[in-house]
Amino acid sequence: MRWPSSSPEAGGWLRGVAGADLTRPVQAVRELRRAVEELGFVALRVVPWLWELPPTHRLYYPLYAACVALGVPFCTQVGHTGPLKPSETGRPIPYIDQVALDFPELTIICGHIGYPWTTEMIAVADKHENVYIDTSAYTARRYPMITATQALKHLDQLELDKESRELFLSGNARRVFGNEVGTPGRRAGR
């Protein structure tokens, strides 16, 4: 599936990202395969605090194996929760670190920078070649839950060179998720 994007900086196309019902792992794996192979979805996203299960819980592991086999990334949330739910499941250490050790071929994209454990998140991404940090939901000034316009408002204050700006805005996402629809897993090296 391809939909025109309203923002050229977003890479020109929107891509589907699958979800999963962790309480039904066999069905979740089947649905993930269908979403990727038939619908052209490019990743799996599970938000641990919704399930109150950390990413190291056994119910995630069949999905991680399926992501590796399908060549798609696993996207998750790290850091504290905005809603009034426990934040523990969003800790980069031990959870993301352990998943990356157990599944070294799995590309893991950790959304929301890991605040207040940002230093831990950076350390985990630095340690593991296939762990990435997604800066969504935060601007350069760390305001949560924002629109795309708000997210880009202070971009110039980062003083990124042309190449870094392009990577920040869309290049890294195109590399990790794949440039072409229907080519999950065809990512360039880090």
mmCIF file with all atom_site columns, C-alpha atoms in Angstrom:
data_model
loop_
_atom_site.group_PDB
_atom_site.id
_atom_site.type_symbol
_atom_site.label_atom_id
_atom_site.label_alt_id
_atom_site.label_comp_id
_atom_site.label_asym_id
_atom_site.label_entity_id
_atom_site.label_seq_id
_atom_site.pdbx_PDB_ins_code
_atom_site.Cartn_x
_atom_site.Cartn_y
_atom_site.Cartn_z
_atom_site.occupancy
_atom_site.B_iso_or_equiv
_atom_site.pdbx_formal_charge
_atom_site.auth_seq_id
_atom_site.auth_comp_id
_atom_site.auth_asym_id
_atom_site.auth_atom_id
_atom_site.pdbx_PDB_model_num
ATOM 1   C CA . MET A 1 1   ? 0.000  0.000   0.000  1.00 0.00 ? 1   MET A CA 1
ATOM 2   C CA . ARG A 1 2   ? 1.243  3.483   -0.799 1.00 0.00 ? 2   ARG A CA 1
ATOM 3   C CA . TRP A 1 3   ? -0.332 6.781   0.082  1.00 0.00 ? 3   TRP A CA 1
ATOM 4   C CA . PRO A 1 4   ? 1.025  10.141  -1.011 1.00 0.00 ? 4   PRO A CA 1
ATOM 5   C CA . SER A 1 5   ? 2.577  11.981  1.882  1.00 0.00 ? 5   SER A CA 1
ATOM 6   C CA . SER A 1 6   ? 1.699  15.574  2.604  1.00 0.00 ? 6   SER A CA 1
ATOM 7   C CA . SER A 1 7   ? 5.329  16.263  3.486  1.00 0.00 ? 7   SER A CA 1
ATOM 8   C CA . PRO A 1 8   ? 8.198  15.874  1.026  1.00 0.00 ? 8   PRO A CA 1
ATOM 9   C CA . GLU A 1 9   ? 10.509 15.703  4.053  1.00 0.00 ? 9   GLU A CA 1
ATOM 10  C CA . ALA A 1 10  ? 8.733  12.525  5.149  1.00 0.00 ? 10  ALA A CA 1
ATOM 11  C CA . GLY A 1 11  ? 10.102 10.707  2.113  1.00 0.00 ? 11  GLY A CA 1
ATOM 12  C CA . GLY A 1 12  ? 7.104  11.108  -0.164 1.00 0.00 ? 12  GLY A CA 1
ATOM 13  C CA . TRP A 1 13  ? 5.137  8.040   0.990  1.00 0.00 ? 13  TRP A CA 1
ATOM 14  C CA . LEU A 1 14  ? 3.470  6.765   4.115  1.00 0.00 ? 14  LEU A CA 1
ATOM 15  C CA . ARG A 1 15  ? 4.114  3.127   4.998  1.00 0.00 ? 15  ARG A CA 1
ATOM 16  C CA . GLY A 1 16  ? 2.079  0.786   7.159  1.00 0.00 ? 16  GLY A CA 1
ATOM 17  C CA . VAL A 1 17  ? 3.400  -0.535  10.465 1.00 0.00 ? 17  VAL A CA 1
ATOM 18  C CA . ALA A 1 18  ? 1.757  -3.640  11.939 1.00 0.00 ? 18  ALA A CA 1
ATOM 19  C CA . GLY A 1 19  ? 0.606  -4.088  15.508 1.00 0.00 ? 19  GLY A CA 1
ATOM 20  C CA . ALA A 1 20  ? 0.214  -7.336  17.428 1.00 0.00 ? 20  ALA A CA 1
ATOM 21  C CA . ASP A 1 21  ? -1.938 -8.934  20.098 1.00 0.00 ? 21  ASP A CA 1
ATOM 22  C CA . LEU A 1 22  ? 0.640  -10.323 22.507 1.00 0.00 ? 22  LEU A CA 1
ATOM 23  C CA . THR A 1 23  ? -1.929 -12.576 24.170 1.00 0.00 ? 23  THR A CA 1
ATOM 24  C CA . ARG A 1 24  ? -2.319 -14.535 20.898 1.00 0.00 ? 24  ARG A CA 1
ATOM 25  C CA . PRO A 1 25  ? 1.288  -15.076 19.757 1.00 0.00 ? 25  PRO A CA 1
ATOM 26  C CA . VAL A 1 26  ? 0.661  -17.659 17.014 1.00 0.00 ? 26  VAL A CA 1
ATOM 27  C CA . GLN A 1 27  ? -2.107 -15.572 15.437 1.00 0.00 ? 27  GLN A CA 1
ATOM 28  C CA . ALA A 1 28  ? 0.032  -12.435 15.888 1.00 0.00 ? 28  ALA A CA 1
ATOM 29  C CA . VAL A 1 29  ? 2.894  -14.014 13.911 1.00 0.00 ? 29  VAL A CA 1
ATOM 30  C CA . ARG A 1 30  ? 0.500  -15.062 11.147 1.00 0.00 ? 30  ARG A CA 1
ATOM 31  C CA . GLU A 1 31  ? -0.976 -11.571 10.965 1.00 0.00 ? 31  GLU A CA 1
ATOM 32  C CA . LEU A 1 32  ? 2.492  -9.986  10.926 1.00 0.00 ? 32  LEU A CA 1
ATOM 33  C CA . ARG A 1 33  ? 3.486  -12.198 7.991  1.00 0.00 ? 33  ARG A CA 1
ATOM 34  C CA . ARG A 1 34  ? 0.295  -11.257 6.126  1.00 0.00 ? 34  ARG A CA 1
ATOM 35  C CA . ALA A 1 35  ? 0.783  -7.557  6.866  1.00 0.00 ? 35  ALA A CA 1
ATOM 36  C CA . VAL A 1 36  ? 4.351  -7.594  5.525  1.00 0.00 ? 36  VAL A CA 1
ATOM 37  C CA . GLU A 1 37  ? 4.045  -10.049 2.635  1.00 0.00 ? 37  GLU A CA 1
ATOM 38  C CA . GLU A 1 38  ? 0.586  -9.145  1.346  1.00 0.00 ? 38  GLU A CA 1
ATOM 39  C CA . LEU A 1 39  ? -0.044 -5.580  2.494  1.00 0.00 ? 39  LEU A CA 1
ATOM 40  C CA . GLY A 1 40  ? 3.497  -4.197  2.206  1.00 0.00 ? 40  GLY A CA 1
ATOM 41  C CA . PHE A 1 41  ? 3.820  -3.121  5.840  1.00 0.00 ? 41  PHE A CA 1
ATOM 42  C CA . VAL A 1 42  ? 7.409  -2.301  6.763  1.00 0.00 ? 42  VAL A CA 1
ATOM 43  C CA . ALA A 1 43  ? 7.683  -2.937  10.512 1.00 0.00 ? 43  ALA A CA 1
ATOM 44  C CA . LEU A 1 44  ? 6.054  -4.231  13.686 1.00 0.00 ? 44  LEU A CA 1
ATOM 45  C CA . ARG A 1 45  ? 5.275  -1.836  16.542 1.00 0.00 ? 45  ARG A CA 1
ATOM 46  C CA . VAL A 1 46  ? 4.415  -2.907  20.069 1.00 0.00 ? 46  VAL A CA 1
ATOM 47  C CA . VAL A 1 47  ? 4.130  -0.431  22.944 1.00 0.00 ? 47  VAL A CA 1
ATOM 48  C CA . PRO A 1 48  ? 5.084  -2.315  26.131 1.00 0.00 ? 48  PRO A CA 1
ATOM 49  C CA . TRP A 1 49  ? 3.200  -0.127  28.613 1.00 0.00 ? 49  TRP A CA 1
ATOM 50  C CA . LEU A 1 50  ? -0.094 -0.894  26.853 1.00 0.00 ? 50  LEU A CA 1
ATOM 51  C CA . TRP A 1 51  ? 0.410  -4.564  27.695 1.00 0.00 ? 51  TRP A CA 1
ATOM 52  C CA . GLU A 1 52  ? 2.257  -3.952  30.975 1.00 0.00 ? 52  GLU A CA 1
ATOM 53  C CA . LEU A 1 53  ? 4.792  -6.498  29.726 1.00 0.00 ? 53  LEU A CA 1
ATOM 54  C CA . PRO A 1 54  ? 8.472  -5.624  29.251 1.00 0.00 ? 54  PRO A CA 1
ATOM 55  C CA . PRO A 1 55  ? 10.079 -6.354  25.861 1.00 0.00 ? 55  PRO A CA 1
ATOM 56  C CA . THR A 1 56  ? 11.873 -9.367  27.385 1.00 0.00 ? 56  THR A CA 1
ATOM 57  C CA . HIS A 1 57  ? 8.586  -11.151 28.127 1.00 0.00 ? 57  HIS A CA 1
ATOM 58  C CA . ARG A 1 58  ? 8.316  -14.510 26.356 1.00 0.00 ? 58  ARG A CA 1
ATOM 59  C CA . LEU A 1 59  ? 5.195  -13.456 24.426 1.00 0.00 ? 59  LEU A CA 1
ATOM 60  C CA . TYR A 1 60  ? 7.280  -11.061 22.311 1.00 0.00 ? 60  TYR A CA 1
ATOM 61  C CA . TYR A 1 61  ? 9.896  -13.608 21.241 1.00 0.00 ? 61  TYR A CA 1
ATOM 62  C CA . PRO A 1 62  ? 7.956  -15.357 18.431 1.00 0.00 ? 62  PRO A CA 1
ATOM 63  C CA . LEU A 1 63  ? 7.319  -11.915 16.943 1.00 0.00 ? 63  LEU A CA 1
ATOM 64  C CA . TYR A 1 64  ? 11.011 -11.003 17.133 1.00 0.00 ? 64  TYR A CA 1
ATOM 65  C CA . ALA A 1 65  ? 11.916 -14.210 15.299 1.00 0.00 ? 65  ALA A CA 1
ATOM 66  C CA . ALA A 1 66  ? 9.267  -13.418 12.658 1.00 0.00 ? 66  ALA A CA 1
ATOM 67  C CA . CYS A 1 67  ? 10.632 -9.871  12.240 1.00 0.00 ? 67  CYS A CA 1
ATOM 68  C CA . VAL A 1 68  ? 14.107 -11.286 11.617 1.00 0.00 ? 68  VAL A CA 1
ATOM 69  C CA . ALA A 1 69  ? 12.766 -13.823 9.112  1.00 0.00 ? 69  ALA A CA 1
ATOM 70  C CA . LEU A 1 70  ? 10.717 -11.148 7.319  1.00 0.00 ? 70  LEU A CA 1
ATOM 71  C CA . GLY A 1 71  ? 13.534 -8.587  7.401  1.00 0.00 ? 71  GLY A CA 1
ATOM 72  C CA . VAL A 1 72  ? 11.448 -5.898  9.109  1.00 0.00 ? 72  VAL A CA 1
ATOM 73  C CA . PRO A 1 73  ? 12.295 -3.812  12.173 1.00 0.00 ? 73  PRO A CA 1
ATOM 74  C CA . PHE A 1 74  ? 10.647 -4.018  15.564 1.00 0.00 ? 74  PHE A CA 1
ATOM 75  C CA . CYS A 1 75  ? 9.516  -0.577  16.744 1.00 0.00 ? 75  CYS A CA 1
ATOM 76  C CA . THR A 1 76  ? 8.802  0.076   20.392 1.00 0.00 ? 76  THR A CA 1
ATOM 77  C CA . GLN A 1 77  ? 8.485  2.828   22.953 1.00 0.00 ? 77  GLN A CA 1
ATOM 78  C CA . VAL A 1 78  ? 11.208 3.575   25.474 1.00 0.00 ? 78  VAL A CA 1
ATOM 79  C CA . GLY A 1 79  ? 11.194 5.974   28.390 1.00 0.00 ? 79  GLY A CA 1
ATOM 80  C CA . HIS A 1 80  ? 8.447  7.045   30.740 1.00 0.00 ? 80  HIS A CA 1
ATOM 81  C CA . THR A 1 81  ? 4.807  6.918   29.751 1.00 0.00 ? 81  THR A CA 1
ATOM 82  C CA . GLY A 1 82  ? 2.714  9.983   29.083 1.00 0.00 ? 82  GLY A CA 1
ATOM 83  C CA . PRO A 1 83  ? -0.508 8.222   30.170 1.00 0.00 ? 83  PRO A CA 1
ATOM 84  C CA . LEU A 1 84  ? -0.933 7.194   33.786 1.00 0.00 ? 84  LEU A CA 1
ATOM 85  C CA . LYS A 1 85  ? 0.537  3.723   33.324 1.00 0.00 ? 85  LYS A CA 1
ATOM 86  C CA . PRO A 1 86  ? 3.706  2.183   34.803 1.00 0.00 ? 86  PRO A CA 1
ATOM 87  C CA . SER A 1 87  ? 6.879  3.347   33.049 1.00 0.00 ? 87  SER A CA 1
ATOM 88  C CA . GLU A 1 88  ? 9.111  0.425   34.027 1.00 0.00 ? 88  GLU A CA 1
ATOM 89  C CA . THR A 1 89  ? 8.518  -1.433  30.746 1.00 0.00 ? 89  THR A CA 1
ATOM 90  C CA . GLY A 1 90  ? 10.163 1.469   28.876 1.00 0.00 ? 90  GLY A CA 1
ATOM 91  C CA . ARG A 1 91  ? 13.627 1.059   30.399 1.00 0.00 ? 91  ARG A CA 1
ATOM 92  C CA . PRO A 1 92  ? 16.369 0.547   27.790 1.00 0.00 ? 92  PRO A CA 1
ATOM 93  C CA . ILE A 1 93  ? 18.485 -1.380  30.319 1.00 0.00 ? 93  ILE A CA 1
ATOM 94  C CA . PRO A 1 94  ? 17.798 -4.200  30.959 1.00 0.00 ? 94  PRO A CA 1
ATOM 95  C CA . TYR A 1 95  ? 15.002 -4.732  28.406 1.00 0.00 ? 95  TYR A CA 1
ATOM 96  C CA . ILE A 1 96  ? 16.169 -3.436  25.015 1.00 0.00 ? 96  ILE A CA 1
ATOM 97  C CA . ASP A 1 97  ? 19.745 -4.459  25.802 1.00 0.00 ? 97  ASP A CA 1
ATOM 98  C CA . GLN A 1 98  ? 18.648 -8.055  26.507 1.00 0.00 ? 98  GLN A CA 1
ATOM 99  C CA . VAL A 1 99  ? 16.438 -8.295  23.412 1.00 0.00 ? 99  VAL A CA 1
ATOM 100 C CA . ALA A 1 100 ? 19.334 -7.054  21.259 1.00 0.00 ? 100 ALA A CA 1
ATOM 101 C CA . LEU A 1 101 ? 21.589 -9.705  22.818 1.00 0.00 ? 101 LEU A CA 1
ATOM 102 C CA . ASP A 1 102 ? 19.025 -12.462 22.261 1.00 0.00 ? 102 ASP A CA 1
ATOM 103 C CA . PHE A 1 103 ? 18.240 -11.339 18.682 1.00 0.00 ? 103 PHE A CA 1
ATOM 104 C CA . PRO A 1 104 ? 21.381 -9.738  17.217 1.00 0.00 ? 104 PRO A CA 1
ATOM 105 C CA . GLU A 1 105 ? 19.871 -9.773  13.700 1.00 0.00 ? 105 GLU A CA 1
ATOM 106 C CA . LEU A 1 106 ? 16.734 -7.910  14.809 1.00 0.00 ? 106 LEU A CA 1
ATOM 107 C CA . THR A 1 107 ? 16.585 -4.216  13.951 1.00 0.00 ? 107 THR A CA 1
ATOM 108 C CA . ILE A 1 108 ? 15.080 -2.419  16.956 1.00 0.00 ? 108 ILE A CA 1
ATOM 109 C CA . ILE A 1 109 ? 13.800 1.135   16.699 1.00 0.00 ? 109 ILE A CA 1
ATOM 110 C CA . CYS A 1 110 ? 13.240 2.718   20.096 1.00 0.00 ? 110 CYS A CA 1
ATOM 111 C CA . GLY A 1 111 ? 10.769 5.591   19.976 1.00 0.00 ? 111 GLY A CA 1
ATOM 112 C CA . HIS A 1 112 ? 10.683 8.682   22.141 1.00 0.00 ? 112 HIS A CA 1
ATOM 113 C CA . ILE A 1 113 ? 14.414 8.812   23.015 1.00 0.00 ? 113 ILE A CA 1
ATOM 114 C CA . GLY A 1 114 ? 14.127 6.957   26.334 1.00 0.00 ? 114 GLY A CA 1
ATOM 115 C CA . TYR A 1 115 ? 13.669 9.949   28.621 1.00 0.00 ? 115 TYR A CA 1
ATOM 116 C CA . PRO A 1 116 ? 14.488 9.945   31.566 1.00 0.00 ? 116 PRO A CA 1
ATOM 117 C CA . TRP A 1 117 ? 16.839 7.076   30.673 1.00 0.00 ? 117 TRP A CA 1
ATOM 118 C CA . THR A 1 118 ? 18.202 8.819   27.566 1.00 0.00 ? 118 THR A CA 1
ATOM 119 C CA . THR A 1 119 ? 21.834 8.146   28.491 1.00 0.00 ? 119 THR A CA 1
ATOM 120 C CA . GLU A 1 120 ? 21.024 4.437   28.871 1.00 0.00 ? 120 GLU A CA 1
ATOM 121 C CA . MET A 1 121 ? 19.262 4.456   25.499 1.00 0.00 ? 121 MET A CA 1
ATOM 122 C CA . ILE A 1 122 ? 22.265 6.066   23.814 1.00 0.00 ? 122 ILE A CA 1
ATOM 123 C CA . ALA A 1 123 ? 24.554 3.484   25.441 1.00 0.00 ? 123 ALA A CA 1
ATOM 124 C CA . VAL A 1 124 ? 22.367 0.595   24.211 1.00 0.00 ? 124 VAL A CA 1
ATOM 125 C CA . ALA A 1 125 ? 22.231 2.018   20.664 1.00 0.00 ? 125 ALA A CA 1
ATOM 126 C CA . ASP A 1 126 ? 25.994 2.524   20.718 1.00 0.00 ? 126 ASP A CA 1
ATOM 127 C CA . LYS A 1 127 ? 26.539 -1.056  21.944 1.00 0.00 ? 127 LYS A CA 1
ATOM 128 C CA . HIS A 1 128 ? 24.250 -2.805  19.448 1.00 0.00 ? 128 HIS A CA 1
ATOM 129 C CA . GLU A 1 129 ? 24.633 -2.271  15.710 1.00 0.00 ? 129 GLU A CA 1
ATOM 130 C CA . ASN A 1 130 ? 20.922 -2.834  14.989 1.00 0.00 ? 130 ASN A CA 1
ATOM 131 C CA . VAL A 1 131 ? 19.431 -0.625  17.724 1.00 0.00 ? 131 VAL A CA 1
ATOM 132 C CA . TYR A 1 132 ? 18.246 2.833   16.696 1.00 0.00 ? 132 TYR A CA 1
ATOM 133 C CA . ILE A 1 133 ? 16.745 5.783   18.556 1.00 0.00 ? 133 ILE A CA 1
ATOM 134 C CA . ASP A 1 134 ? 13.610 7.425   17.171 1.00 0.00 ? 134 ASP A CA 1
ATOM 135 C CA . THR A 1 135 ? 13.189 11.055  18.220 1.00 0.00 ? 135 THR A CA 1
ATOM 136 C CA . SER A 1 136 ? 9.428  11.115  17.598 1.00 0.00 ? 136 SER A CA 1
ATOM 137 C CA . ALA A 1 137 ? 7.210  12.879  20.131 1.00 0.00 ? 137 ALA A CA 1
ATOM 138 C CA . TYR A 1 138 ? 9.960  15.314  21.058 1.00 0.00 ? 138 TYR A CA 1
ATOM 139 C CA . THR A 1 139 ? 11.188 18.539  19.556 1.00 0.00 ? 139 THR A CA 1
ATOM 140 C CA . ALA A 1 140 ? 14.655 19.944  19.983 1.00 0.00 ? 140 ALA A CA 1
ATOM 141 C CA . ARG A 1 141 ? 13.238 21.406  23.216 1.00 0.00 ? 141 ARG A CA 1
ATOM 142 C CA . ARG A 1 142 ? 11.617 18.136  24.431 1.00 0.00 ? 142 ARG A CA 1
ATOM 143 C CA . TYR A 1 143 ? 7.914  18.935  24.370 1.00 0.00 ? 143 TYR A CA 1
ATOM 144 C CA . PRO A 1 144 ? 5.925  15.679  24.307 1.00 0.00 ? 144 PRO A CA 1
ATOM 145 C CA . MET A 1 145 ? 3.063  14.837  21.947 1.00 0.00 ? 145 MET A CA 1
ATOM 146 C CA . ILE A 1 146 ? 3.530  17.247  19.096 1.00 0.00 ? 146 ILE A CA 1
ATOM 147 C CA . THR A 1 147 ? 2.505  17.809  15.502 1.00 0.00 ? 147 THR A CA 1
ATOM 148 C CA . ALA A 1 148 ? 4.981  17.518  12.621 1.00 0.00 ? 148 ALA A CA 1
ATOM 149 C CA . THR A 1 149 ? 5.010  21.314  12.284 1.00 0.00 ? 149 THR A CA 1
ATOM 150 C CA . GLN A 1 150 ? 5.889  21.706  15.961 1.00 0.00 ? 150 GLN A CA 1
ATOM 151 C CA . ALA A 1 151 ? 8.549  18.993  15.688 1.00 0.00 ? 151 ALA A CA 1
ATOM 152 C CA . LEU A 1 152 ? 10.347 20.897  12.939 1.00 0.00 ? 152 LEU A CA 1
ATOM 153 C CA . LYS A 1 153 ? 9.921  24.384  14.437 1.00 0.00 ? 153 LYS A CA 1
ATOM 154 C CA . HIS A 1 154 ? 13.308 24.406  16.224 1.00 0.00 ? 154 HIS A CA 1
ATOM 155 C CA . LEU A 1 155 ? 15.165 22.180  13.782 1.00 0.00 ? 155 LEU A CA 1
ATOM 156 C CA . ASP A 1 156 ? 17.449 25.006  12.634 1.00 0.00 ? 156 ASP A CA 1
ATOM 157 C CA . GLN A 1 157 ? 18.664 25.452  16.216 1.00 0.00 ? 157 GLN A CA 1
ATOM 158 C CA . LEU A 1 158 ? 20.321 22.039  15.991 1.00 0.00 ? 158 LEU A CA 1
ATOM 159 C CA . GLU A 1 159 ? 22.675 23.550  13.380 1.00 0.00 ? 159 GLU A CA 1
ATOM 160 C CA . LEU A 1 160 ? 22.917 20.300  11.418 1.00 0.00 ? 160 LEU A CA 1
ATOM 161 C CA . ASP A 1 161 ? 24.977 20.223  8.247  1.00 0.00 ? 161 ASP A CA 1
ATOM 162 C CA . LYS A 1 162 ? 23.092 19.415  5.016  1.00 0.00 ? 162 LYS A CA 1
ATOM 163 C CA . GLU A 1 163 ? 23.821 15.664  5.127  1.00 0.00 ? 163 GLU A CA 1
ATOM 164 C CA . SER A 1 164 ? 22.916 15.289  8.827  1.00 0.00 ? 164 SER A CA 1
ATOM 165 C CA . ARG A 1 165 ? 19.707 17.267  8.306  1.00 0.00 ? 165 ARG A CA 1
ATOM 166 C CA . GLU A 1 166 ? 18.653 14.988  5.425  1.00 0.00 ? 166 GLU A CA 1
ATOM 167 C CA . LEU A 1 167 ? 19.441 11.884  7.499  1.00 0.00 ? 167 LEU A CA 1
ATOM 168 C CA . PHE A 1 168 ? 17.524 13.292  10.483 1.00 0.00 ? 168 PHE A CA 1
ATOM 169 C CA . LEU A 1 169 ? 14.462 14.227  8.427  1.00 0.00 ? 169 LEU A CA 1
ATOM 170 C CA . SER A 1 170 ? 14.113 11.111  6.297  1.00 0.00 ? 170 SER A CA 1
ATOM 171 C CA . GLY A 1 171 ? 17.355 9.439   5.237  1.00 0.00 ? 171 GLY A CA 1
ATOM 172 C CA . ASN A 1 172 ? 17.779 7.268   8.315  1.00 0.00 ? 172 ASN A CA 1
ATOM 173 C CA . ALA A 1 173 ? 14.153 6.108   8.151  1.00 0.00 ? 173 ALA A CA 1
ATOM 174 C CA . ARG A 1 174 ? 14.433 5.314   4.437  1.00 0.00 ? 174 ARG A CA 1
ATOM 175 C CA . ARG A 1 175 ? 17.587 3.291   5.108  1.00 0.00 ? 175 ARG A CA 1
ATOM 176 C CA . VAL A 1 176 ? 16.163 1.327   8.050  1.00 0.00 ? 176 VAL A CA 1
ATOM 177 C CA . PHE A 1 177 ? 12.665 0.719   6.667  1.00 0.00 ? 177 PHE A CA 1
ATOM 178 C CA . GLY A 1 178 ? 13.751 0.254   3.039  1.00 0.00 ? 178 GLY A CA 1
ATOM 179 C CA . ASN A 1 179 ? 13.430 2.689   0.161  1.00 0.00 ? 179 ASN A CA 1
ATOM 180 C CA . GLU A 1 180 ? 11.060 0.674   -1.976 1.00 0.00 ? 180 GLU A CA 1
ATOM 181 C CA . VAL A 1 181 ? 7.622  -0.642  -1.071 1.00 0.00 ? 181 VAL A CA 1
ATOM 182 C CA . GLY A 1 182 ? 7.723  -4.424  -0.895 1.00 0.00 ? 182 GLY A CA 1
ATOM 183 C CA . THR A 1 183 ? 11.422 -4.622  -0.039 1.00 0.00 ? 183 THR A CA 1
ATOM 184 C CA . PRO A 1 184 ? 11.456 -5.071  3.744  1.00 0.00 ? 184 PRO A CA 1
ATOM 185 C CA . GLY A 1 185 ? 14.843 -5.960  5.101  1.00 0.00 ? 185 GLY A CA 1
ATOM 186 C CA . ARG A 1 186 ? 16.711 -4.435  2.173  1.00 0.00 ? 186 ARG A CA 1
ATOM 187 C CA . ARG A 1 187 ? 18.452 -1.931  4.397  1.00 0.00 ? 187 ARG A CA 1
ATOM 188 C CA . ALA A 1 188 ? 21.895 -0.506  3.947  1.00 0.00 ? 188 ALA A CA 1
ATOM 189 C CA . GLY A 1 189 ? 24.434 -0.935  6.694  1.00 0.00 ? 189 GLY A CA 1
ATOM 190 C CA . ARG A 1 190 ? 24.484 1.403   9.641  1.00 0.00 ? 190 ARG A CA 1
#
